[in-house]
Amino acid sequence: MGIPKETDMEIKVGGSSRTAKERPKGALLVKNLYLSCDPYMRGRMRQFHDSYIPPFVPGSVIEGFGVSRVVHSDNPNFKTGDIVTGMTGWEEYSLIQEPQRLRKIQQDDDIPLSYYVGLLGALPEMGTSCCFNGWIGAHGLLTTDVYRQGRTHDLNLGTAYAGFYLLMPDFYEVCSPNKGDCVFVSAASGAVGQLVGQLAKLHGCYVVGSAGTDQKVDLVKNKFGFDEAFNYKEEPDLDAALKRYFPQGIDIYFDNVGGAMLDAALGNMRVHGRIAICGMVSEQNLFKPQGIHNLFHLISKRVTMRGFLQSDYLHLLPRFLEDVISYYKQGKIVYIEDMSRGLESAPAALAGLYSGKNVGKQVVCVARD
């Protein structure tokens, strides 16, 4: 139980363990450029947990969403030099054995490649992971060392995957916003929250966000354009705080944190309100998750509360890309990244994500294209 630490991971440098003849037919060798640090990865650090994606294999290379350049292809659908996005290893080079899970990126000079692990990213089908099988050249790789240290009992998952890869479909399909709705977004300065709030504003909603520092509150209000924001750590009574910002109640709550904030929001929902459960970051390091006490409001106020995964809306990806790219180029939405440089920075970046150190989407730049 507890927040992951840098020492739970280690960097290894090794020689090639797989020759060209040993590579599976149709596989790709890619050079990783950008890696995404995401809340759902916390759950993969625990072997015995009922989740929607398998846990990391003890001692194996960490895998996650990334942007990569193809350096060798045995697959007719990909050629050397292609830029792709999808699941990859946290290492300098990865062997991708299921390239059908990758998506080619059509580069746009106005769109940074790193945005394809955040603003414009979309994971391929997620029932099983695209595993890395260890073709290692003279490069580094990041592995999980938690299990070898005998601390599996210290890990817990209380969060669902923050579905920001297809955020606009999630917001519109799950929340069904109407112009003038009162919208509350928790973790409003993060990768998910910053976009939810801006999309809600574009839809004509009144939007309030919560964040964990005064710096983040300022960012939410003055950069992302929320109507109001507050530092939840300075609010001794969350129920009172929400009543202050939503005297008539909340129509939509986009929940990224769970716990006490979800409980307080339940007590402040309006009749026929909607709650989208995207993540529960406040619960992820607890051995025993907190209980929710205000569930009766789901009945009395006929509130809809719904969890979701980004993979539920992959069919809407083309529309999402078209609309969000247009919004970005028109300056209607902004996007903030917290970029770490070099694979050696990855342990600190991932650990910092779970303690709230990041401001915006946490990305690791392994190499520039």
Short mmCIF file of C-alpha atoms in Angstrom, two decimals:
data_model
loop_
_atom_site.label_atom_id
_atom_site.label_comp_id
_atom_site.label_asym_id
_atom_site.label_seq_id
_atom_site.Cartn_x
_atom_site.Cartn_y
_atom_site.Cartn_z
CA MET A 1 0.00 0.00 0.00
CA GLY A 2 1.33 3.42 -0.86
CA ILE A 3 2.41 5.64 -3.71
CA PRO A 4 4.84 4.08 -6.22
CA LYS A 5 8.40 5.29 -5.81
CA GLU A 6 11.28 5.70 -8.24
CA THR A 7 13.03 2.82 -6.48
CA ASP A 8 10.20 0.49 -7.48
CA MET A 9 11.60 0.69 -11.02
CA GLU A 10 15.05 0.29 -12.47
CA ILE A 11 16.88 1.15 -15.66
CA LYS A 12 18.74 -1.68 -17.36
CA VAL A 13 21.23 -1.52 -20.21
CA GLY A 14 21.86 -4.67 -22.20
CA GLY A 15 22.94 -6.13 -25.50
CA SER A 16 20.75 -7.65 -28.17
CA SER A 17 18.89 -10.76 -27.04
CA ARG A 18 17.23 -11.47 -30.38
CA THR A 19 18.73 -11.62 -33.84
CA ALA A 20 16.94 -10.59 -37.00
CA LYS A 21 16.27 -14.25 -37.86
CA GLU A 22 14.54 -14.74 -34.52
CA ARG A 23 12.05 -11.92 -34.98
CA PRO A 24 8.49 -13.17 -35.52
CA LYS A 25 7.14 -12.86 -39.03
CA GLY A 26 5.34 -9.59 -39.58
CA ALA A 27 6.88 -7.89 -36.54
CA LEU A 28 8.14 -4.31 -36.36
CA LEU A 29 11.21 -2.90 -34.67
CA VAL A 30 10.47 0.65 -33.52
CA LYS A 31 12.43 3.46 -31.93
CA ASN A 32 10.34 4.97 -29.16
CA LEU A 33 9.98 8.74 -29.20
CA TYR A 34 7.36 9.61 -26.58
CA LEU A 35 5.87 7.58 -23.73
CA SER A 36 2.66 8.32 -21.88
CA CYS A 37 2.36 8.25 -18.08
CA ASP A 38 -1.23 7.31 -17.24
CA PRO A 39 -3.21 6.67 -14.05
CA TYR A 40 -4.38 3.23 -15.22
CA MET A 41 -0.78 1.98 -15.06
CA ARG A 42 -1.03 2.01 -11.27
CA GLY A 43 -3.40 -0.95 -11.46
CA ARG A 44 -0.99 -2.91 -13.61
CA MET A 45 1.52 -2.81 -10.75
CA ARG A 46 -0.64 -5.21 -8.78
CA GLN A 47 -0.79 -8.82 -9.88
CA PHE A 48 -3.94 -9.88 -8.08
CA HIS A 49 -6.64 -7.44 -8.99
CA ASP A 50 -9.79 -7.61 -11.08
CA SER A 51 -9.14 -5.13 -13.85
CA TYR A 52 -9.79 -4.61 -17.54
CA ILE A 53 -6.13 -4.89 -18.56
CA PRO A 54 -3.53 -7.46 -17.44
CA PRO A 55 -0.92 -6.59 -14.79
CA PHE A 56 2.71 -6.02 -15.63
CA VAL A 57 4.77 -9.21 -15.64
CA PRO A 58 7.17 -9.10 -12.65
CA GLY A 59 10.61 -8.00 -13.77
CA SER A 60 9.48 -7.26 -17.31
CA VAL A 61 9.71 -4.08 -19.32
CA ILE A 62 6.93 -1.65 -18.48
CA GLU A 63 4.59 -1.09 -21.39
CA GLY A 64 2.31 1.76 -22.15
CA PHE A 65 1.00 4.07 -24.83
CA GLY A 66 3.64 5.72 -27.00
CA VAL A 67 4.67 7.30 -30.27
CA SER A 68 7.41 5.49 -32.20
CA ARG A 69 9.26 5.46 -35.51
CA VAL A 70 9.57 2.21 -37.46
CA VAL A 71 13.24 1.30 -37.99
CA HIS A 72 12.70 -2.20 -39.42
CA SER A 73 9.57 -3.79 -40.82
CA ASP A 74 8.70 -7.34 -41.82
CA ASN A 75 5.10 -6.25 -42.30
CA PRO A 76 3.77 -5.09 -45.68
CA ASN A 77 1.49 -2.54 -44.01
CA PHE A 78 4.37 -0.60 -42.45
CA LYS A 79 7.61 0.73 -43.87
CA THR A 80 10.80 2.06 -42.35
CA GLY A 81 10.29 5.65 -41.26
CA ASP A 82 6.57 5.38 -40.52
CA ILE A 83 5.46 7.15 -37.34
CA VAL A 84 3.07 5.00 -35.33
CA THR A 85 1.19 5.19 -32.07
CA GLY A 86 0.00 2.40 -29.79
CA MET A 87 1.21 0.13 -27.00
CA THR A 88 4.99 -0.14 -26.76
CA GLY A 89 7.73 -0.86 -24.22
CA TRP A 90 9.32 1.69 -21.94
CA GLU A 91 12.68 1.38 -23.65
CA GLU A 92 14.60 2.93 -26.47
CA TYR A 93 13.67 0.25 -29.01
CA SER A 94 10.78 -2.23 -28.95
CA LEU A 95 9.77 -5.23 -30.97
CA ILE A 96 6.06 -5.01 -31.79
CA GLN A 97 4.66 -8.45 -32.53
CA GLU A 98 1.07 -7.33 -33.13
CA PRO A 99 1.41 -4.31 -35.41
CA GLN A 100 -2.31 -4.44 -36.20
CA ARG A 101 -2.73 -2.75 -32.84
CA LEU A 102 -0.77 0.26 -34.03
CA ARG A 103 -2.09 3.33 -35.82
CA LYS A 104 -0.08 5.29 -38.37
CA ILE A 105 0.26 9.01 -37.76
CA GLN A 106 -0.04 11.43 -40.64
CA GLN A 107 2.36 14.11 -39.47
CA ASP A 108 1.13 17.69 -39.33
CA ASP A 109 3.64 20.50 -38.84
CA ASP A 110 1.14 22.30 -36.60
CA ILE A 111 0.66 19.32 -34.25
CA PRO A 112 3.53 18.14 -31.98
CA LEU A 113 4.05 14.36 -32.15
CA SER A 114 3.80 14.14 -28.37
CA TYR A 115 0.14 15.14 -28.63
CA TYR A 116 -0.57 11.69 -30.04
CA VAL A 117 -0.11 10.17 -26.58
CA GLY A 118 -2.56 12.66 -25.11
CA LEU A 119 -4.73 15.14 -26.95
CA LEU A 120 -4.96 13.09 -30.16
CA GLY A 121 -4.13 9.63 -28.93
CA ALA A 122 -6.37 6.57 -29.16
CA LEU A 123 -5.45 3.14 -27.92
CA PRO A 124 -6.08 0.15 -30.12
CA GLU A 125 -8.34 -2.57 -28.76
CA MET A 126 -7.47 -3.26 -25.15
CA GLY A 127 -8.59 -6.73 -24.05
CA THR A 128 -5.06 -8.05 -24.00
CA SER A 129 -1.86 -6.12 -24.13
CA CYS A 130 0.60 -5.94 -27.00
CA CYS A 131 3.53 -7.58 -25.31
CA PHE A 132 7.17 -6.78 -25.76
CA ASN A 133 9.26 -9.92 -26.01
CA GLY A 134 12.69 -8.58 -25.39
CA TRP A 135 14.55 -7.82 -28.60
CA ILE A 136 17.06 -5.50 -26.98
CA GLY A 137 19.88 -3.68 -28.69
CA ALA A 138 22.44 -1.52 -26.95
CA HIS A 139 19.85 0.61 -25.23
CA GLY A 140 18.11 1.12 -21.93
CA LEU A 141 14.83 -0.31 -20.77
CA LEU A 142 12.68 0.36 -17.75
CA THR A 143 11.44 -2.60 -15.73
CA THR A 144 9.22 -3.02 -12.73
CA ASP A 145 11.24 -4.11 -9.71
CA VAL A 146 8.40 -4.00 -7.23
CA TYR A 147 7.70 -7.71 -7.12
CA ARG A 148 11.31 -8.78 -6.76
CA GLN A 149 11.49 -6.57 -3.70
CA GLY A 150 8.67 -8.59 -2.13
CA ARG A 151 6.25 -5.72 -1.81
CA THR A 152 3.28 -6.90 -3.84
CA HIS A 153 1.05 -6.40 -0.82
CA ASP A 154 1.87 -2.68 -0.91
CA LEU A 155 0.14 -2.12 -4.22
CA ASN A 156 -3.48 -1.33 -4.87
CA LEU A 157 -5.70 -0.09 -7.60
CA GLY A 158 -8.66 2.14 -7.03
CA THR A 159 -8.72 3.88 -10.37
CA ALA A 160 -10.29 3.21 -13.72
CA TYR A 161 -8.41 4.13 -16.81
CA ALA A 162 -8.73 7.86 -17.48
CA GLY A 163 -10.30 7.73 -20.92
CA PHE A 164 -8.85 10.91 -22.33
CA TYR A 165 -7.77 9.32 -25.62
CA LEU A 166 -11.34 9.66 -26.88
CA LEU A 167 -12.37 12.35 -24.50
CA MET A 168 -14.84 14.25 -26.63
CA PRO A 169 -16.96 11.17 -27.42
CA ASP A 170 -16.76 10.23 -23.73
CA PHE A 171 -17.94 13.65 -22.63
CA TYR A 172 -20.77 13.98 -25.12
CA GLU A 173 -21.93 10.38 -25.11
CA VAL A 174 -21.74 9.79 -21.36
CA CYS A 175 -22.58 13.25 -20.01
CA SER A 176 -25.09 14.43 -22.65
CA PRO A 177 -24.39 18.12 -21.98
CA ASN A 178 -26.90 20.86 -22.68
CA LYS A 179 -26.16 24.54 -23.08
CA GLY A 180 -26.29 26.22 -19.69
CA ASP A 181 -25.58 23.03 -17.70
CA CYS A 182 -23.52 23.38 -14.54
CA VAL A 183 -20.47 21.12 -14.87
CA PHE A 184 -17.97 20.11 -12.19
CA VAL A 185 -14.62 18.54 -13.14
CA SER A 186 -12.24 17.07 -10.56
CA ALA A 187 -8.48 16.87 -11.21
CA ALA A 188 -9.15 19.73 -13.61
CA SER A 189 -5.53 20.51 -14.47
CA GLY A 190 -4.67 16.96 -15.49
CA ALA A 191 -4.61 15.31 -18.90
CA VAL A 192 -8.34 14.52 -18.78
CA GLY A 193 -9.72 17.40 -16.77
CA GLN A 194 -8.20 20.20 -18.82
CA LEU A 195 -9.92 18.91 -21.96
CA VAL A 196 -13.27 18.09 -20.37
CA GLY A 197 -13.60 21.62 -19.04
CA GLN A 198 -12.71 23.25 -22.34
CA LEU A 199 -15.11 21.03 -24.26
CA ALA A 200 -17.85 21.87 -21.77
CA LYS A 201 -17.18 25.59 -22.21
CA LEU A 202 -17.38 25.20 -25.99
CA HIS A 203 -20.77 23.60 -25.44
CA GLY A 204 -21.99 26.63 -23.49
CA CYS A 205 -21.78 25.19 -19.98
CA TYR A 206 -20.84 26.82 -16.68
CA VAL A 207 -17.71 24.97 -15.55
CA VAL A 208 -15.94 24.68 -12.20
CA GLY A 209 -12.82 22.60 -11.59
CA SER A 210 -10.91 21.38 -8.55
CA ALA A 211 -7.14 20.96 -8.33
CA GLY A 212 -4.51 20.35 -5.65
CA THR A 213 -2.37 23.50 -5.72
CA ASP A 214 -2.92 27.23 -6.17
CA GLN A 215 -0.71 27.10 -9.27
CA LYS A 216 -3.01 24.52 -10.83
CA VAL A 217 -6.11 26.49 -9.86
CA ASP A 218 -4.68 29.54 -11.63
CA LEU A 219 -3.95 27.42 -14.70
CA VAL A 220 -7.48 26.00 -14.75
CA LYS A 221 -9.08 29.45 -14.61
CA ASN A 222 -6.70 31.57 -16.68
CA LYS A 223 -5.32 29.09 -19.21
CA PHE A 224 -8.11 26.57 -19.70
CA GLY A 225 -10.89 29.12 -19.27
CA PHE A 226 -13.00 27.47 -16.54
CA ASP A 227 -15.48 29.85 -14.92
CA GLU A 228 -14.22 29.00 -11.43
CA ALA A 229 -11.76 26.66 -9.71
CA PHE A 230 -10.75 25.83 -6.16
CA ASN A 231 -7.94 24.10 -4.28
CA TYR A 232 -9.61 21.10 -2.65
CA LYS A 233 -6.75 20.77 -0.16
CA GLU A 234 -7.73 24.12 1.33
CA GLU A 235 -11.40 23.17 1.68
CA PRO A 236 -12.14 21.53 5.05
CA ASP A 237 -15.71 20.79 3.94
CA LEU A 238 -16.06 19.66 0.32
CA ASP A 239 -19.85 19.64 0.53
CA ALA A 240 -19.84 23.29 1.57
CA ALA A 241 -17.35 24.15 -1.19
CA LEU A 242 -19.58 22.64 -3.86
CA LYS A 243 -22.63 24.41 -2.49
CA ARG A 244 -20.68 27.67 -2.73
CA TYR A 245 -19.85 27.18 -6.41
CA PHE A 246 -23.09 25.41 -7.35
CA PRO A 247 -25.88 26.97 -5.28
CA GLN A 248 -28.48 25.48 -7.65
CA GLY A 249 -26.74 22.12 -7.86
CA ILE A 250 -24.60 20.22 -10.38
CA ASP A 251 -25.93 18.93 -13.70
CA ILE A 252 -22.80 17.04 -14.72
CA TYR A 253 -19.93 15.76 -12.62
CA PHE A 254 -16.92 14.37 -14.51
CA ASP A 255 -15.15 12.34 -11.84
CA ASN A 256 -11.44 11.64 -12.02
CA VAL A 257 -10.78 11.09 -8.31
CA GLY A 258 -13.56 9.18 -6.55
CA GLY A 259 -13.54 9.07 -2.73
CA ALA A 260 -14.67 12.06 -0.70
CA MET A 261 -15.07 14.29 -3.75
CA LEU A 262 -17.47 11.85 -5.40
CA ASP A 263 -19.41 11.58 -2.16
CA ALA A 264 -19.71 15.36 -1.89
CA ALA A 265 -20.75 15.69 -5.53
CA LEU A 266 -23.49 13.07 -5.10
CA GLY A 267 -25.01 15.23 -2.39
CA ASN A 268 -25.04 18.27 -4.67
CA MET A 269 -26.44 16.82 -7.88
CA ARG A 270 -29.55 18.25 -9.49
CA VAL A 271 -32.52 16.16 -10.53
CA HIS A 272 -31.59 14.05 -13.58
CA GLY A 273 -27.93 14.91 -13.15
CA ARG A 274 -25.22 12.83 -14.84
CA ILE A 275 -21.99 11.53 -13.34
CA ALA A 276 -19.25 10.14 -15.59
CA ILE A 277 -16.82 7.91 -13.67
CA CYS A 278 -13.52 8.23 -15.50
CA GLY A 279 -10.99 7.56 -12.72
CA MET A 280 -10.56 7.19 -8.97
CA VAL A 281 -7.08 8.44 -8.32
CA SER A 282 -7.75 9.17 -4.64
CA GLU A 283 -8.38 5.46 -4.04
CA GLN A 284 -5.53 3.93 -5.97
CA ASN A 285 -3.03 3.72 -3.12
CA LEU A 286 -5.46 2.49 -0.47
CA PHE A 287 -5.54 -1.15 0.59
CA LYS A 288 -9.22 -0.73 1.49
CA PRO A 289 -11.11 1.83 -0.65
CA GLN A 290 -13.37 4.33 1.08
CA GLY A 291 -17.10 3.81 1.13
CA ILE A 292 -19.61 6.15 -0.51
CA HIS A 293 -22.39 7.44 1.74
CA ASN A 294 -24.57 9.58 -0.53
CA LEU A 295 -25.77 6.95 -3.00
CA PHE A 296 -29.42 7.51 -2.03
CA HIS A 297 -29.28 10.69 -4.13
CA LEU A 298 -29.10 8.49 -7.22
CA ILE A 299 -32.67 7.50 -6.38
CA SER A 300 -34.16 10.67 -4.98
CA LYS A 301 -32.71 12.88 -7.75
CA ARG A 302 -32.83 10.23 -10.50
CA VAL A 303 -29.14 10.71 -11.17
CA THR A 304 -27.33 8.62 -13.78
CA MET A 305 -23.84 7.47 -12.79
CA ARG A 306 -21.86 5.63 -15.42
CA GLY A 307 -18.34 4.28 -15.77
CA PHE A 308 -16.65 3.95 -19.15
CA LEU A 309 -13.45 3.09 -20.99
CA GLN A 310 -12.08 4.91 -23.99
CA SER A 311 -12.27 1.65 -25.94
CA ASP A 312 -16.08 1.92 -25.77
CA TYR A 313 -15.88 4.77 -28.30
CA LEU A 314 -13.18 3.80 -30.77
CA HIS A 315 -15.75 3.93 -33.55
CA LEU A 316 -15.97 7.69 -33.00
CA LEU A 317 -12.22 8.25 -33.41
CA PRO A 318 -12.38 9.80 -36.91
CA ARG A 319 -14.90 12.41 -35.79
CA PHE A 320 -12.89 13.08 -32.65
CA LEU A 321 -9.65 13.70 -34.55
CA GLU A 322 -11.32 15.97 -37.08
CA ASP A 323 -13.07 18.10 -34.46
CA VAL A 324 -10.25 18.37 -31.92
CA ILE A 325 -7.58 19.15 -34.51
CA SER A 326 -9.86 21.88 -35.85
CA TYR A 327 -10.47 23.28 -32.35
CA TYR A 328 -6.74 23.25 -31.60
CA LYS A 329 -5.73 24.97 -34.83
CA GLN A 330 -8.41 27.62 -34.32
CA GLY A 331 -7.12 28.28 -30.81
CA LYS A 332 -10.41 27.20 -29.25
CA ILE A 333 -8.67 24.70 -26.98
CA VAL A 334 -5.20 24.69 -25.45
CA TYR A 335 -3.24 21.72 -24.21
CA ILE A 336 -0.58 21.59 -21.51
CA GLU A 337 2.07 18.90 -21.23
CA ASP A 338 4.52 18.17 -18.44
CA MET A 339 7.48 16.81 -20.42
CA SER A 340 10.33 14.78 -18.90
CA ARG A 341 13.46 14.29 -20.99
CA GLY A 342 15.24 10.97 -21.43
CA LEU A 343 14.30 7.42 -20.51
CA GLU A 344 16.22 7.82 -17.26
CA SER A 345 13.61 10.40 -16.19
CA ALA A 346 10.73 7.94 -16.59
CA PRO A 347 10.70 6.52 -13.02
CA ALA A 348 10.44 9.99 -11.49
CA ALA A 349 7.81 11.03 -14.03
CA LEU A 350 5.60 8.02 -13.36
CA ALA A 351 6.00 8.23 -9.58
CA GLY A 352 5.30 11.96 -9.67
CA LEU A 353 2.04 11.36 -11.51
CA TYR A 354 0.63 9.55 -8.48
CA SER A 355 1.66 12.26 -6.03
CA GLY A 356 0.26 15.12 -8.10
CA LYS A 357 3.58 16.65 -9.16
CA ASN A 358 2.64 16.87 -12.82
CA VAL A 359 0.95 19.93 -14.29
CA GLY A 360 -0.92 18.81 -17.38
CA LYS A 361 -0.39 15.63 -19.36
CA GLN A 362 2.72 13.74 -18.15
CA VAL A 363 4.90 12.64 -21.08
CA VAL A 364 8.41 11.18 -21.29
CA CYS A 365 10.45 12.21 -24.32
CA VAL A 366 12.77 9.28 -25.05
CA ALA A 367 14.09 10.70 -28.31
CA ARG A 368 13.13 13.36 -30.82
CA ASP A 369 12.24 12.24 -34.31
#
